[in-house]
Coordinates of C-alpha atoms and ligand atoms in Angstrom, one line a residue:
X27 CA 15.0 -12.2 52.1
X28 CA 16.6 -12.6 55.9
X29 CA 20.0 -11.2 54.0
X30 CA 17.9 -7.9 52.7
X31 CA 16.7 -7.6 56.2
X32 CA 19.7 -7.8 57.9
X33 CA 20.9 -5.0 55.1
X34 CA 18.3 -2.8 56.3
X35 CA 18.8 -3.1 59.5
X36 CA 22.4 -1.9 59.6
X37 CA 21.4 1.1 57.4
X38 CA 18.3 1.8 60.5
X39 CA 21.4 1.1 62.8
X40 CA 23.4 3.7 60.9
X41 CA 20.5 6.5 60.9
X42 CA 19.9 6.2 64.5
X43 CA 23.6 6.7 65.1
X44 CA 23.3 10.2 63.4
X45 CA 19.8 10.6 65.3
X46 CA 21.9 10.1 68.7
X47 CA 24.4 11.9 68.4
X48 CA 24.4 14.9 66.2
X49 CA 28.0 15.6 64.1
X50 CA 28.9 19.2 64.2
X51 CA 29.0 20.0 60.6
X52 CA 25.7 18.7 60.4
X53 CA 22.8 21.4 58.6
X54 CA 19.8 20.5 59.8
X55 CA 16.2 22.6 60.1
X56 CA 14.9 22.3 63.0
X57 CA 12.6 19.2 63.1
X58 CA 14.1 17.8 60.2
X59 CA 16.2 14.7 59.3
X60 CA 19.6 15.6 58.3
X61 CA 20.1 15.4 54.5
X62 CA 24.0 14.3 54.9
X63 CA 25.6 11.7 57.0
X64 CA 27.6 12.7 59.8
X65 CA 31.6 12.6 59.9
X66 CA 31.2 9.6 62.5
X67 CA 30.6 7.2 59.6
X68 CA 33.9 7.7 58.1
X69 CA 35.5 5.3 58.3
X70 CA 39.6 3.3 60.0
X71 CA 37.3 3.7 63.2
X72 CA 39.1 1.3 65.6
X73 CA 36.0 0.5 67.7
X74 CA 34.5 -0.5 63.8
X75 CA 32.7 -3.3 63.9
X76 CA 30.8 -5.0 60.9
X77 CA 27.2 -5.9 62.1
X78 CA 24.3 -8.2 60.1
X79 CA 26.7 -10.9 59.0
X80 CA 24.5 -13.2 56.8
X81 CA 25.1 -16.7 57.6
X82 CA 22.2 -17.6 55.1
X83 CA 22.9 -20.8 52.7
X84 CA 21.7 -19.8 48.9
X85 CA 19.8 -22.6 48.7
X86 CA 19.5 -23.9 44.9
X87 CA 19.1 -26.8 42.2
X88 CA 21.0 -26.8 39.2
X89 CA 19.5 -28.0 36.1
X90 CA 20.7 -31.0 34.8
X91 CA 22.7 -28.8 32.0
X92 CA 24.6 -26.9 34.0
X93 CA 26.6 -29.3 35.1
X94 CA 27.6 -30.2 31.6
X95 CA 30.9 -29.2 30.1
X96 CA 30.5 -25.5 29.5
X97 CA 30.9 -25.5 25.6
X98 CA 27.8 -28.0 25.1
X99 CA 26.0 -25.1 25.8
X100 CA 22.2 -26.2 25.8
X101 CA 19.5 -24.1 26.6
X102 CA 19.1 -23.8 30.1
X103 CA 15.3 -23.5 30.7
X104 CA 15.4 -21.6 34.0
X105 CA 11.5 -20.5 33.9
X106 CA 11.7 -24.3 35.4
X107 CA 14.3 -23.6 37.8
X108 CA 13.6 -22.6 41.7
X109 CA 16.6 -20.1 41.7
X110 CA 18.4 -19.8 38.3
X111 CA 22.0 -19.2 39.2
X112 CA 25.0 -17.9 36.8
X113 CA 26.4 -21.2 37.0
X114 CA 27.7 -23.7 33.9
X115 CA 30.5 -26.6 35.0
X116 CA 33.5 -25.0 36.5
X117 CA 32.2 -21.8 35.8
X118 CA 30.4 -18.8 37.3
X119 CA 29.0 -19.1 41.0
X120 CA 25.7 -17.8 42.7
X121 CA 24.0 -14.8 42.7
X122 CA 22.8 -13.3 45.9
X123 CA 21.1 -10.7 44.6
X124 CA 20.2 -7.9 44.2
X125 CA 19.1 -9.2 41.0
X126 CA 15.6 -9.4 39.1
X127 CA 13.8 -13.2 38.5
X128 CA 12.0 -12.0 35.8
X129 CA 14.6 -10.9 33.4
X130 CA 17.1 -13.8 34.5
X131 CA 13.5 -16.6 33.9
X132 CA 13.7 -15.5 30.4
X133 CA 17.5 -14.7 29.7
X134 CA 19.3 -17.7 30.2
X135 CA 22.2 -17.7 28.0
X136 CA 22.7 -13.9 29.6
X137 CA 22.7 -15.3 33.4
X138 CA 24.7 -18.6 32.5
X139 CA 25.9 -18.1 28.9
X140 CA 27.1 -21.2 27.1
X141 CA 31.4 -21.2 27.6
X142 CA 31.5 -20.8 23.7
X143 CA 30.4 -16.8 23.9
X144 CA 32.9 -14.5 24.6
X145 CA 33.7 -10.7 25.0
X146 CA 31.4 -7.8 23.8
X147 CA 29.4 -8.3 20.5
X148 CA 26.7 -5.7 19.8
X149 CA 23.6 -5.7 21.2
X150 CA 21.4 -7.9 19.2
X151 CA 18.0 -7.8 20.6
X152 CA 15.4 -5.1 21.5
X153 CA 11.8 -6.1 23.4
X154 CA 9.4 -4.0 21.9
X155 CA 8.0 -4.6 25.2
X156 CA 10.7 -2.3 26.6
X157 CA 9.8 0.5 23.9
X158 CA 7.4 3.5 25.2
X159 CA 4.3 3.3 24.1
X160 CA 2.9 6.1 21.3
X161 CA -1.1 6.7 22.2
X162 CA -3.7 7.2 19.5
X163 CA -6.3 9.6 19.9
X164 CA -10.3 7.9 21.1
X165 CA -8.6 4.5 21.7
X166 CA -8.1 4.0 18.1
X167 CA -4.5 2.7 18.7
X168 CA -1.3 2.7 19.6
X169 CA 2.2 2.3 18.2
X170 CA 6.1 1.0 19.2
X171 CA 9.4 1.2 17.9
X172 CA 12.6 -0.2 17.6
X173 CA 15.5 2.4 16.0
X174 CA 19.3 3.5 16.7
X175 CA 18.2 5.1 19.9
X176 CA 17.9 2.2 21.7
X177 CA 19.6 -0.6 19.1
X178 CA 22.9 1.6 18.3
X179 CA 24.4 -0.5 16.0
X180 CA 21.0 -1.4 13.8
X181 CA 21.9 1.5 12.0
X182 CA 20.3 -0.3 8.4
X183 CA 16.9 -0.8 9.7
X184 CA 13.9 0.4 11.9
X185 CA 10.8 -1.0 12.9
X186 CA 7.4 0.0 14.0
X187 CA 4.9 -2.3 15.6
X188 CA 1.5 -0.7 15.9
X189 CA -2.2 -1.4 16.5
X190 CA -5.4 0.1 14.7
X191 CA -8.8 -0.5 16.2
X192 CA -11.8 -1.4 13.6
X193 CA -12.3 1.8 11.2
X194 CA -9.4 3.4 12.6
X195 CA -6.9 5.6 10.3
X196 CA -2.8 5.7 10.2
X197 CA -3.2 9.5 9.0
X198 CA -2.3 10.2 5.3
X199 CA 1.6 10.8 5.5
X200 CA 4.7 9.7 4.0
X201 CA 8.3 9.7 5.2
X202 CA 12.2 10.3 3.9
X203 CA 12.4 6.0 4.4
X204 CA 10.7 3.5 2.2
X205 CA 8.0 1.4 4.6
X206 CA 7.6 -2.6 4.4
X207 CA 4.8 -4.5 6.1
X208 CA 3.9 -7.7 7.5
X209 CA 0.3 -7.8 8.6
X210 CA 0.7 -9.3 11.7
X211 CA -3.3 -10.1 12.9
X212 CA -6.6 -9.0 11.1
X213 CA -7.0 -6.8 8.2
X214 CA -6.7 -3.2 6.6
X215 CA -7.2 -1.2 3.6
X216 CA -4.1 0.4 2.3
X217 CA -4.4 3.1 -0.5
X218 CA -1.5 5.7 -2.1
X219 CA -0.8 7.6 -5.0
X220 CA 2.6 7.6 -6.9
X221 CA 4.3 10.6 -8.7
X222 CA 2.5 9.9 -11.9
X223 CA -0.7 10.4 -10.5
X224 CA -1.6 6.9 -10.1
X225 CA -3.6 5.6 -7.5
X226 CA -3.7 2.6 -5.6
X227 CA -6.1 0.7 -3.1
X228 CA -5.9 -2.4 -2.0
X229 CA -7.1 -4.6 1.0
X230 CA -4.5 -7.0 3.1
X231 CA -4.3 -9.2 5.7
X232 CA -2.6 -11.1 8.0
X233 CA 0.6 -12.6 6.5
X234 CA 0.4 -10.4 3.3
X235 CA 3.1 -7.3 2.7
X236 CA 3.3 -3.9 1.6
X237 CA 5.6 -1.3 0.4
X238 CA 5.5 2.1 -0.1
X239 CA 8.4 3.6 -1.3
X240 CA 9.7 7.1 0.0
X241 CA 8.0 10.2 -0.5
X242 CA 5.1 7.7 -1.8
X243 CA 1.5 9.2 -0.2
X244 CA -0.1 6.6 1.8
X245 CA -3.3 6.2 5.1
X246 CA -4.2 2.9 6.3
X247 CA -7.5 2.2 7.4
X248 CA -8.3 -1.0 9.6
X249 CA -11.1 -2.8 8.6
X250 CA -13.3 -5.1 10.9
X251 CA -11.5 -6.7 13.7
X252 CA -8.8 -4.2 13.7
X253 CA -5.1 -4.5 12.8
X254 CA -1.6 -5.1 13.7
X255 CA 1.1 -4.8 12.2
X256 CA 5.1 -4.3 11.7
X257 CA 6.7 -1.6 9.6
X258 CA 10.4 -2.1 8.5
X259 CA 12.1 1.5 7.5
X260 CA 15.3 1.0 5.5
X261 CA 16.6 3.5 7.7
X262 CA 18.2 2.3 11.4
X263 CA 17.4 5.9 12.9
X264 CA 13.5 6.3 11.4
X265 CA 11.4 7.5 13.9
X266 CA 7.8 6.9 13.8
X267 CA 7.6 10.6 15.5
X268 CA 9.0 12.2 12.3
X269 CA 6.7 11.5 9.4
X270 CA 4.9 14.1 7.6
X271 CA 1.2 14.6 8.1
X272 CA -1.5 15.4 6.4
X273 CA -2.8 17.6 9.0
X274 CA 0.2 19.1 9.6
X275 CA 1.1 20.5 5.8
X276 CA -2.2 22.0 5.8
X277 CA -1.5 23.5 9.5
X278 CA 1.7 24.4 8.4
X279 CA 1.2 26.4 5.8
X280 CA -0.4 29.9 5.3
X281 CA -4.7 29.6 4.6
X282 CA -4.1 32.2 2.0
X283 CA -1.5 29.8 0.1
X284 CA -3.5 26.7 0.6
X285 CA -6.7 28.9 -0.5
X286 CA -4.3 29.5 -3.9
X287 CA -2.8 26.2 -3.9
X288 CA -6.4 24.4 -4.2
X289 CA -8.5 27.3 -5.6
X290 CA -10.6 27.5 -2.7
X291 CA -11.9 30.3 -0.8
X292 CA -10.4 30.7 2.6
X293 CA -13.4 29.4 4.8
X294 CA -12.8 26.1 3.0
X295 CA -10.0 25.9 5.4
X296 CA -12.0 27.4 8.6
X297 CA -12.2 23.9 10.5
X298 CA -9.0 21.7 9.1
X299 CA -7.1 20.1 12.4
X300 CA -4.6 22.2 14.1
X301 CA -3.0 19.4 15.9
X302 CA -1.6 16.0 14.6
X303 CA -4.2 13.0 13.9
X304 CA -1.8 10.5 13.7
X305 CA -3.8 7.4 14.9
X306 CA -7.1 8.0 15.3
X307 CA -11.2 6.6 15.0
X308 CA -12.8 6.9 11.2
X309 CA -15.6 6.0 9.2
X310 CA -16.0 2.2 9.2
X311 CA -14.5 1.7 5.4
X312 CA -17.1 0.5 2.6
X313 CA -17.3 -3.1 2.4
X314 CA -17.0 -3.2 -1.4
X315 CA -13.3 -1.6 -2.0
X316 CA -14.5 -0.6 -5.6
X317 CA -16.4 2.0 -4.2
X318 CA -12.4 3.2 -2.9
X319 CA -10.3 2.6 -6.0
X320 CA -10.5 6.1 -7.1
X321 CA -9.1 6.3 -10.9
X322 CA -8.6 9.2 -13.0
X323 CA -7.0 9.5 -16.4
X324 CA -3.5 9.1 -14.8
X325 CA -5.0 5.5 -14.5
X326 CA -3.8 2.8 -11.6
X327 CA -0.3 1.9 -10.3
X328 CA 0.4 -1.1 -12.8
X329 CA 0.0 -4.2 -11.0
X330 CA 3.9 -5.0 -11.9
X331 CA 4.9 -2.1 -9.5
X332 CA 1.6 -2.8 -7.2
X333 CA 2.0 -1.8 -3.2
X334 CA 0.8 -4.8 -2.0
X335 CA 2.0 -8.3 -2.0
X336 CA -0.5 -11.1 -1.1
X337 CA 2.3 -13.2 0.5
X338 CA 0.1 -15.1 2.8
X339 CA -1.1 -16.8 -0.1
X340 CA 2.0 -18.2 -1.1
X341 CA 2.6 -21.6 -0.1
X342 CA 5.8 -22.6 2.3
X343 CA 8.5 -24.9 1.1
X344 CA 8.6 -27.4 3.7
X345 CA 12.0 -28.8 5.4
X346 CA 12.7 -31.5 7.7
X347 CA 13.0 -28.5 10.4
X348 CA 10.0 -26.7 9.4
X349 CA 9.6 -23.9 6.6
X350 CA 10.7 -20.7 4.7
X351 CA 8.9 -18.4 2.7
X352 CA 10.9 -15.9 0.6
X353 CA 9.9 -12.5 -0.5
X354 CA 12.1 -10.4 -2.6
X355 CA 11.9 -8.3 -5.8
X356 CA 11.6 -11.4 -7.7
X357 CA 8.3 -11.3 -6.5
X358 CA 7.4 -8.2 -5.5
X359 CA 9.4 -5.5 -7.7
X360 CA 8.3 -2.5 -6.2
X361 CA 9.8 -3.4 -3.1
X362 CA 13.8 -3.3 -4.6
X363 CA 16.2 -3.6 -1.6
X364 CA 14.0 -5.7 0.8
X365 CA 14.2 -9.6 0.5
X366 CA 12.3 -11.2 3.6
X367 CA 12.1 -14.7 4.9
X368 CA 9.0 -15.9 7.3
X369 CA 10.6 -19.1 9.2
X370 CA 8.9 -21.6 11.4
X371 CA 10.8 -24.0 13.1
X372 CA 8.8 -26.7 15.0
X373 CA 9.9 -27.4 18.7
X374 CA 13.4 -28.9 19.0
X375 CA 14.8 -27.4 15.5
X376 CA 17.1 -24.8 14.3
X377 CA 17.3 -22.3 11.7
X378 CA 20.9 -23.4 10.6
X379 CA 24.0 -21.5 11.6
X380 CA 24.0 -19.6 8.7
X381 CA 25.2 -15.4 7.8
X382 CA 24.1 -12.9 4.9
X383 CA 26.7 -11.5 2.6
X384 CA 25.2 -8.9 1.5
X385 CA 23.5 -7.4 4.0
X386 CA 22.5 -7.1 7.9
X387 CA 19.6 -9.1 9.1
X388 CA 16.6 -7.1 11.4
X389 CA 14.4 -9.3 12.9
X390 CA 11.2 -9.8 14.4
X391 CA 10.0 -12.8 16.5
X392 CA 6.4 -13.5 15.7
X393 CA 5.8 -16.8 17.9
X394 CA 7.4 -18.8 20.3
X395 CA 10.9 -18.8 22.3
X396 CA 14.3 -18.5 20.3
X397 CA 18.0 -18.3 21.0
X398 CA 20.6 -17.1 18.8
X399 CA 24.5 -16.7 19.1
X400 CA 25.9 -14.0 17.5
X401 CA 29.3 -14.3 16.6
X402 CA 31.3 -11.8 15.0
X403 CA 35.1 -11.7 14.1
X404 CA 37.7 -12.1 15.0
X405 CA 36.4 -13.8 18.1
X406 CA 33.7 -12.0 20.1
X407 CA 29.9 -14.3 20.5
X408 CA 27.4 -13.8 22.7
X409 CA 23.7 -15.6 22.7
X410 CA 20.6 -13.8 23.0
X411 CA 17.1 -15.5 24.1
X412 CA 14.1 -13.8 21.9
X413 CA 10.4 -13.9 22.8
X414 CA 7.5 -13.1 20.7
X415 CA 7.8 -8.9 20.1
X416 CA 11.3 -9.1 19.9
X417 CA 13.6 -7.6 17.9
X418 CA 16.8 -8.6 17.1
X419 CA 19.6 -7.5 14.5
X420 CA 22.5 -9.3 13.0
X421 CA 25.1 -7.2 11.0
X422 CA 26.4 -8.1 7.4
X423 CA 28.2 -11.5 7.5
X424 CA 27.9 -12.0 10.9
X425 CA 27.6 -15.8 11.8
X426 CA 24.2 -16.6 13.8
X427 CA 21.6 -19.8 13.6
X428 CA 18.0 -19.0 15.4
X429 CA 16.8 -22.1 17.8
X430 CA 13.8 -23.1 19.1
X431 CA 14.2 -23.3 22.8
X432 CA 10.2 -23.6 23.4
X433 CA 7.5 -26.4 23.0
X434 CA 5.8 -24.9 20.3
X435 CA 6.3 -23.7 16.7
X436 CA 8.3 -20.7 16.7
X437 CA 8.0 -18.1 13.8
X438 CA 10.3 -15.4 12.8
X439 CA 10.5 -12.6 10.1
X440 CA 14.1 -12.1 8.9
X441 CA 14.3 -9.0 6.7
X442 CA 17.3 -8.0 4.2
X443 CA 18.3 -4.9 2.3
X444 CA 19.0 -6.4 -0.5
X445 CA 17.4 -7.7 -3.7
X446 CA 18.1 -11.2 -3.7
X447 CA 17.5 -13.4 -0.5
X448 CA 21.0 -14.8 0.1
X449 CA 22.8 -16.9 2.7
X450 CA 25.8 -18.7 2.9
X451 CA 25.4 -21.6 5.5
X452 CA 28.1 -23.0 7.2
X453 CA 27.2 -26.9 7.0
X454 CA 27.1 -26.5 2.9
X455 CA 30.4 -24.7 2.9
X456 CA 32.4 -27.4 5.4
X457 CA 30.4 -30.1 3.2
X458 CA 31.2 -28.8 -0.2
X459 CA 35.0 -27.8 0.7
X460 CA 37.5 -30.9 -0.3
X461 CA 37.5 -33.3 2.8
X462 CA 41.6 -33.5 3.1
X463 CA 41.1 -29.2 3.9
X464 CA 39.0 -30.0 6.3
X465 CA 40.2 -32.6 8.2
X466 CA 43.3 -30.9 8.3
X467 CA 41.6 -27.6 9.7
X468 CA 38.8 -28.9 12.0
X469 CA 40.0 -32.3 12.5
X470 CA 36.6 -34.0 12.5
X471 CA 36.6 -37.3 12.6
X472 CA 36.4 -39.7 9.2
X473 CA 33.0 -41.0 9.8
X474 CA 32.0 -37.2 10.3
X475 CA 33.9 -36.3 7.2
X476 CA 31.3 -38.6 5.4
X477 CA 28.1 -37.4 6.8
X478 CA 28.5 -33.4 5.5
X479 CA 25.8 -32.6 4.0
X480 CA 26.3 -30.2 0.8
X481 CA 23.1 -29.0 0.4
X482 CA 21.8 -26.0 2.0
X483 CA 19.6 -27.3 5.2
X484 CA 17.9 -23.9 6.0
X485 CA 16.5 -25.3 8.8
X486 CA 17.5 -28.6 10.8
X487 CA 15.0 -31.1 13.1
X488 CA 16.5 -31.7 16.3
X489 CA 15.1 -33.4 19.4
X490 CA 13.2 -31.5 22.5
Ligands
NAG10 C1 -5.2 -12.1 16.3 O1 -5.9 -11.5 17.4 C2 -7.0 -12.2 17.9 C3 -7.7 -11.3 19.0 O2 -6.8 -11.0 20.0 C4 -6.5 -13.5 18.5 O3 -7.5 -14.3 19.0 C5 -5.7 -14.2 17.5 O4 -5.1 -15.4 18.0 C6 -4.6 -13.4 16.9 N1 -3.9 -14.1 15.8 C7 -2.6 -14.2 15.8 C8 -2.0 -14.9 14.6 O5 -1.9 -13.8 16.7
NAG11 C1 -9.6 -0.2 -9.6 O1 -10.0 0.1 -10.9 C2 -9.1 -0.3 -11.9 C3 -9.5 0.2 -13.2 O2 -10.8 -0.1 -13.4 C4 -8.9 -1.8 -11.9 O3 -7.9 -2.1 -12.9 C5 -8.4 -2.2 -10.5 O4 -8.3 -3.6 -10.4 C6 -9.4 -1.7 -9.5 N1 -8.8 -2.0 -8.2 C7 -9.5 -2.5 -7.2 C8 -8.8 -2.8 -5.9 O5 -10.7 -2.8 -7.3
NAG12 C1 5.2 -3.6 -16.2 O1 4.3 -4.0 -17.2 C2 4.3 -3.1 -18.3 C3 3.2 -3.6 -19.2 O2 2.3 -4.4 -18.6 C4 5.6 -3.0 -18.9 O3 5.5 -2.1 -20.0 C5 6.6 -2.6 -18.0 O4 7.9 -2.6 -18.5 C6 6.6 -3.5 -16.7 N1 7.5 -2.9 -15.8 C7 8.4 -3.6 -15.1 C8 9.3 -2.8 -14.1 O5 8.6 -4.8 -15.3

């Protein structure tokens, strides 16, 4: 604070300079402040003297980690920490500002990285909290996204996060990208329509999924406590603002077509919205969905190719660590190049270091505090810290584990394009490679050599 002060002090120092004695090239109005500096500030003056020397001490604690050897690396909790500095071992050295608390709390490994990252991966992580908010209309919702424009190199996938009140509609629309879902919290009715004519309705709720592919006809409809949830487009540069609406093909086309195209005299089309719905207040639903499931002789999407996917009824396979749930086609056919994995890791544990060969990795945090290194050849890593409404992305065959850094359960969504879920970890190829190869290459130890592990771990228990 004293250090700012002195800063602005020398700038008022500087001002009233130009205030007391006027430089000839100066263009002022009268009664005005000058706009430019004066030619007296230039500087090799030799009556130049540098005023407001701080002699202020950064004064500082480092946590207990940061005096560690570098390449240990642990998490470095600074939203415990008086004054977070960039500092690990031997390296780095304070920061005097100008810099913002807030970001550094919650960004440790960007302030202090562990001295295993190195050079300039991509970026990896997006806050939806950093994306611009899209309003609905009457406080019926909102929406946020995550695409190329501000992930560059997420160029496989897009996401939406987005809010409907109780009763409130996603318009009837449907895009160039195919849509997944995770309901994140409460429930909604989905319905569509496919190219053969058959309909679908369905009701989900938090933890189930849905898919509709593109070109595919679709409205959501919250029910009663509202809805949240996160759309995945197969698509890195999707943009929520691009979809086509229902009020917009019928405002964007002539009323003596649409009175054609439907058979209708023109007045039928005298009151149809000239502006975009989007988001916006409905009709509470009916409470029985039957009275929804419209069928005509085209009959119902078969429930092999159904839109909905009631995943939060599928149980979790529990590891030491915590637990996975898989999605993919297997499953849920409709949905052909998405494979999905919810993970929870309890406080302490790790999603194991681990990389997809088939495909890049989008995403989203869910619950709870997370680090992740991403590490990408030939030799580039850095570690990102993720909070709950964070994105992140990890390209094809990139190397990356997810940790919990928090004291409670943290839950992710990691979503592939792909249809198979596939990893190859790295602790069941070191333990499944012949042990002479190894110890030649890494040169662990002989008691390590024996305690490789060959199956896959998914996720590993690890202390607080
Ligand atoms: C869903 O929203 C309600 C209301 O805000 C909240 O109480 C509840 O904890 C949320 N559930 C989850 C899983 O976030
Ligand atoms: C809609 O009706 C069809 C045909 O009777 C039936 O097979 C389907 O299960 C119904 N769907 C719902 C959600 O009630
Ligand atoms: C879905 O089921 C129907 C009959 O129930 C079957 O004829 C069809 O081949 C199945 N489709 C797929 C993609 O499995």
């Amino acid at each position: 604070m004293k250090s700012f002060l002195s800063y602005t002090g020398c700038l008022l120092l500087a001002l009233g300079a130009v205030h007391g004695a006027p430089a000839k090239n100066n263009i002022r109005d009268a009664g005005n402040p000058p706009l430019r500096g004066s030619e007296d500030l230039l500087g090799y003056s030799p009556d130049n003297k540098v005023t407001g020397h701080s002699t202020d001490k950064i004064e500082y604690t480092l946590l207990p980690a940061q005096k560690e050897d570098p390449k240990i690396g642990s998490y470095l909790d600074f939203e415990k920490a008086d004054n977070p500095q960039p500092i690990r071992g031997d390296l780095g050295g304070t920061d005097s500002g100008p810099r913002n608390y807030n970001y550094d709390r919650i960004n440790s490994d960007k302030l202090a990285p562990p001295g295993t990252d190195q050079g300039q991966t991509i970026n990896a992580q997006w806050p939806m909290g950093l994306s611009h908010n899209r309003y609905g209309k009457g406080n019926a919702g909102w929406a946020r996204q995550e695409n190329t424009v501000v992930m560059p190199d997420a160029t496989k996938m897009a996401g939406v996060d987005m809010r409907l009140e109780p009763g409130a509609y996603r318009e009837l629309h449907w895009h160039v990208a195919a849509e997944w879902s995770l309901v994140l919290n409460g429930s909604c009715r989905i319905q569509a329509i496919n190219e053969n004519g058959q309909t679908f309705v369905d009701d989900v709720t938090e933890g189930d999924v849905w898919f509709f592919p593109p070109g595919v006809p679709h409205s959501i409809q919250a029910l009663d406590g509202g809805v949240e949830f996160l759309l995945v487009f197969d698509d890195g540069s999707f943009s929520e603002d691009n979809t086509f609406l229902a009020s917009q093909v019928f405002s964007h086309n002539p009323k003596s077509v649409l009175s054609k195209n439907f058979g209708l005299p023109l007045s039928s089309f005298d009151n149809i919205p000239q502006e975009e719905l989007y988001i916006f207040p409905g009709t509470p639903a009916p409470k029985d969905i039957s009275e929804q499931n419209v069928t005509t002789v085209a009959g119902v999407v078969p429930l092999n190719q159904s839109y909905s996917y009631h995943f939060s009824e599928q149980p979790a396979h529990e590891v030491a660590g915590g637990s996975v749930k898989i999605i993919d086609p297997v499953t849920f056919p409709i949905a052909e190049n998405f494979a999905a994995a919810i993970v929870t890791v309890k406080p302490g544990g790790m999603r194991e270091i681990h990389w997809h060969p088939t495909s890049d990795e989008w995403t989203f945090f869910i619950k709870g505090k997370a680090r992740a290194t991403l590490f990408s050849a030939p030799t580039t890593a850095t570690t990102f810290d993720y909070r709950a409404g964070d994105v992140g992305y990890f390209p094809q065959s990139n190397s990356h584990y997810v940790e919990n850094t928090g004291d409670e359960d943290l839950m992710f969504l990691e979503v592939l394009q792909t249809d198979r879920f596939t990893d190859v970890a790295l602790g069941q190829w070191i333990g499944s490679t012949p042990k002479q190869i190894v110890a030649d290459t890494l040169k662990l130890p002989e008691s390590a050599l024996a305690k490789l592990k060959t199956e896959k771990q998914y996720i590993v228990a690890g202390p607080k």
